[in-house]
Coordinates of C-alpha atoms in Angstrom, one line a residue:
X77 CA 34.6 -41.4 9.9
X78 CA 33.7 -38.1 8.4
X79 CA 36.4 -36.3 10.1
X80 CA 38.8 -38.8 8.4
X81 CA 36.8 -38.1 5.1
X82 CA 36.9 -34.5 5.0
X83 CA 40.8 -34.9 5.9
X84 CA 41.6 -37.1 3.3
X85 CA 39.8 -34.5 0.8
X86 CA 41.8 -31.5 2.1
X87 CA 45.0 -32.9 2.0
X88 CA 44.3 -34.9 -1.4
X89 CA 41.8 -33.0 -3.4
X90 CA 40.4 -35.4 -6.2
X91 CA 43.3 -37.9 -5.7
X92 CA 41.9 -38.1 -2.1
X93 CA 38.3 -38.5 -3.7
X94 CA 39.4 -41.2 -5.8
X95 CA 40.8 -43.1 -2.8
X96 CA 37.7 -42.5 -0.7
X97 CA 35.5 -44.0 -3.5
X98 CA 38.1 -46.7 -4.2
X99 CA 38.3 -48.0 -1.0
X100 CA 33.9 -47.4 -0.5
X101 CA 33.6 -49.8 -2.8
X102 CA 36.1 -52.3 -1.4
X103 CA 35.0 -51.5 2.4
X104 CA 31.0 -50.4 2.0
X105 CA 31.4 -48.9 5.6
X106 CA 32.6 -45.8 4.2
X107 CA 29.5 -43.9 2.8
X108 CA 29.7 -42.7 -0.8
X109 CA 27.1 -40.0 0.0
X110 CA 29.9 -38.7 2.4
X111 CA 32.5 -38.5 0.4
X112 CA 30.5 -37.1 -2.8
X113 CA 28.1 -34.9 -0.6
X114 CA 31.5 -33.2 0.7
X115 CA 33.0 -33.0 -2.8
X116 CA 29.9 -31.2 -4.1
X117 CA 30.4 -28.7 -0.9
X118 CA 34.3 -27.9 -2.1
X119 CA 32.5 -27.4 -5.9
X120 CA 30.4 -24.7 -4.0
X121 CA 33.0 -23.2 -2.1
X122 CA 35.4 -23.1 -5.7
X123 CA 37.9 -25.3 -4.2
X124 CA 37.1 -27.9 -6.8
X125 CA 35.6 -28.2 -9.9
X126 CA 32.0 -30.4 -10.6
X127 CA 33.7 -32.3 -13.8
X128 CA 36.8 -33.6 -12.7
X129 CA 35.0 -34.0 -9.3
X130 CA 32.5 -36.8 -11.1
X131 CA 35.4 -38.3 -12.9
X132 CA 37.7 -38.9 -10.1
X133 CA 35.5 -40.2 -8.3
X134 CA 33.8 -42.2 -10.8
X135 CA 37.1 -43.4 -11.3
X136 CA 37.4 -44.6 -7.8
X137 CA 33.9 -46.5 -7.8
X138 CA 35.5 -48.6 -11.1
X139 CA 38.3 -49.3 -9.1
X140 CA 37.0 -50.1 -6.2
X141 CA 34.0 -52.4 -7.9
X142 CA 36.9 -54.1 -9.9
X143 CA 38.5 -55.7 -7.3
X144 CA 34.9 -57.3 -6.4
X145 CA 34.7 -58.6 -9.8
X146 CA 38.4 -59.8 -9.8
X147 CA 37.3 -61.9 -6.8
X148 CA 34.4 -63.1 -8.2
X149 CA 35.7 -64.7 -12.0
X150 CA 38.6 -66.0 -9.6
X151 CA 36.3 -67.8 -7.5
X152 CA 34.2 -68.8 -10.3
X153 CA 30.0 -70.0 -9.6
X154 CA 31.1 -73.9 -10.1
X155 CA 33.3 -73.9 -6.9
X156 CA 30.1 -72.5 -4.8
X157 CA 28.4 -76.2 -5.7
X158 CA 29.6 -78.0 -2.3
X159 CA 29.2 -75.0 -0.4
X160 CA 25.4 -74.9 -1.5
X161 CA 24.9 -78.5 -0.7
X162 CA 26.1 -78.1 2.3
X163 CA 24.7 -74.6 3.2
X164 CA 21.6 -74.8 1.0
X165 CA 18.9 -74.3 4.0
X166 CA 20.8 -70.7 5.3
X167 CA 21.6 -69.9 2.0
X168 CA 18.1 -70.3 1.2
X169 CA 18.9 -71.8 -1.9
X170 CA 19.6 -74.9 -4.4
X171 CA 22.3 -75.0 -6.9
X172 CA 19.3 -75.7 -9.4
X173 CA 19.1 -71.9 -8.1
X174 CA 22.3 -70.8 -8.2
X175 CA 22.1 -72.4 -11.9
X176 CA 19.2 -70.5 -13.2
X177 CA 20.5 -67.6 -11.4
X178 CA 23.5 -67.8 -13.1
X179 CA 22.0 -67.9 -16.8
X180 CA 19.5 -64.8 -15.9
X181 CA 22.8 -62.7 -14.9
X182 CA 24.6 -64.0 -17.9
X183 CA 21.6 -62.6 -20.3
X184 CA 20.9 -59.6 -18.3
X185 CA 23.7 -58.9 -16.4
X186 CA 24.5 -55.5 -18.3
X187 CA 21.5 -53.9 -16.7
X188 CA 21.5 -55.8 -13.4
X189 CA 25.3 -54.2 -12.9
X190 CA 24.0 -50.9 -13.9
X191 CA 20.9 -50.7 -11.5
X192 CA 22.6 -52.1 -8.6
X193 CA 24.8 -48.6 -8.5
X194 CA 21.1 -47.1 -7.4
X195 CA 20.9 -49.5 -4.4
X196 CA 22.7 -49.6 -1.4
X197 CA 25.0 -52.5 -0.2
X198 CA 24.0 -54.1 -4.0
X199 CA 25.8 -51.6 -5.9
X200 CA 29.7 -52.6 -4.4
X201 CA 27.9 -56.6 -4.0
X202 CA 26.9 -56.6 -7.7
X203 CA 30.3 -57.2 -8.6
X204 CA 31.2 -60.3 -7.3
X205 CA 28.3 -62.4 -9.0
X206 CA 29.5 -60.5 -12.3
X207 CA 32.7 -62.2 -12.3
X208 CA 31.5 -65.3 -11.0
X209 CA 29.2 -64.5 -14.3
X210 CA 32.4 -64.2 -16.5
X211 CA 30.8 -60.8 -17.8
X212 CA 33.1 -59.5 -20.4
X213 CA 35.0 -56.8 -18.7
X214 CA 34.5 -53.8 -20.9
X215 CA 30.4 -54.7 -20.4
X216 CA 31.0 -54.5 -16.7
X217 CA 33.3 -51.2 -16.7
X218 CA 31.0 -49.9 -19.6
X219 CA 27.8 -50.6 -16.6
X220 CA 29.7 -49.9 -13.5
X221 CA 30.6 -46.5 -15.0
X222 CA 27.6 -45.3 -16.2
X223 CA 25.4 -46.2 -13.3
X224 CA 28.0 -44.5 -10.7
X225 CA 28.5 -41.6 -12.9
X226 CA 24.8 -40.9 -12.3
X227 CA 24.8 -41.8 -8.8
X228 CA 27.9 -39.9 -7.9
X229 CA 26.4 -36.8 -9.9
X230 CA 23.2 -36.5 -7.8
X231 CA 25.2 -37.1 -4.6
X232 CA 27.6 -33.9 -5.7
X233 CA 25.0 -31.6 -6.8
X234 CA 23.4 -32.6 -3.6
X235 CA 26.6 -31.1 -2.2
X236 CA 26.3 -28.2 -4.4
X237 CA 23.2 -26.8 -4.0
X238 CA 22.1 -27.9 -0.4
X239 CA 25.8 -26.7 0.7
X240 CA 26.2 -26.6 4.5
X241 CA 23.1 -28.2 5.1
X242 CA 23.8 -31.3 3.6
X243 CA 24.8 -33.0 7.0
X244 CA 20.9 -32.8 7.5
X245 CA 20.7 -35.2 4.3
X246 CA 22.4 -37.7 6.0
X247 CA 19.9 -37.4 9.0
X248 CA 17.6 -39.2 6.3
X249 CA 20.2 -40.5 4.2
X250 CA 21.2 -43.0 7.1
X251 CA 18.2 -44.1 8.6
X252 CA 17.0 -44.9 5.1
X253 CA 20.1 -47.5 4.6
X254 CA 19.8 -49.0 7.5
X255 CA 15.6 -49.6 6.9
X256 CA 16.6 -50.9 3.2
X257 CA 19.8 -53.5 5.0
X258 CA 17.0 -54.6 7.8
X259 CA 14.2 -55.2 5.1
X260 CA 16.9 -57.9 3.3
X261 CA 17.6 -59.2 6.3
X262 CA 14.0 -60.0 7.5
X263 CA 13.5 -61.2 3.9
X264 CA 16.4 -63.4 4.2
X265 CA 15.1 -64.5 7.5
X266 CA 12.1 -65.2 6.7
X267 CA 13.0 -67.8 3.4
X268 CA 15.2 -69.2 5.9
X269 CA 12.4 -70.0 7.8
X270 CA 10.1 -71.2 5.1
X271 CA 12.8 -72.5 3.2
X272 CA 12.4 -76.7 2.1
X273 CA 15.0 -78.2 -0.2
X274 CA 13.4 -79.7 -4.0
X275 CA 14.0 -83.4 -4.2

């Protein structure tokens, strides 16, 4: 994967970043801290420069989050009704739930969208429950931007200033996602578990 990465940047430059983040976003696999860690080692090296680096590949994040958020006003929360009376127990979950779920997102979903571009795995999955939301689409774009700007920005000057030593990043950087996804699934498990359906 990062051999592919660093290809993709050398033979694309920030069009190459703005694919990597695009399709990040679309396929989480691809690590963002990858792609903007290496961008913020070409900024060091003077083969690019930090402000078109952050838009390009803020850019890309947009995109890339968009396409969850097309999914999601498509799909729409209503049509997830039988699906939660079905699937209520591993879903953990009633639609009384999804309901009250769906109001708090409506009156807060500005900063939920925003915040969620902190967290890994949340930050591409925010998206879909924004559409689902029918959050205006400037709001969401306004959100989505600001948050990955930031994001992106402390992942590039990571690049910058650690330079060829920000593989070892990733020696933490990894481990630290993968404690984060394992913690949400023991969570997950465990309302499963515990879980009982209201009357």
């Amino acid at each position: 994967m990062t051999e592919f990465i660093l290809n993709l940047i050398a033979w694309g430059g920030y069009v190459g970043i703005f694919i990597l983040m695009t399709l990040e976003n679309v396929f989480p696999p691809i690590p963002s801290e990858v792609i903007m860690g290496f961008g913020g080692m070409a900024v060091a090296r003077g083969d690019m420069a930090m402000t078109p680096l952050l838009l390009w590949g803020t850019a890309g994040t947009a995109l890339g989050n968009l396409f969850w958020y097309a999914v999601g006003r498509w799909i729409g929360y209503h049509r997830l009704k039988p699906i939660v009376d079905r699937h209520g127990r591993w879903l953990t979950m009633t639609w009384h739930d999804v309901e009250a779920l769906h109001r708090f997102f409506v009156r807060h979903g500005w900063w939920m969208v925003f915040v969620a571009r902190f967290m890994p795995t949340f930050r591409t999955m925010i998206s879909l429950p924004a559409g689902m939301a029918k959050m205006g689409l400037p709001r969401f774009l306004i959100a989505t931007f600001a948050g990955s700007a930031i994001w992106n920005a402390v992942l590039a000057y990571a690049g910058l200033i650690l330079g060829s030593r920000f593989g070892q990043v990733q020696d933490y950087v990894g481990p630290v996602a993968i404690a984060f996804t394992v913690a949400i699934i023991g969570i997950w498990l465990w309302r499963v578990a515990r879980w009982k359906a209201r009357d």
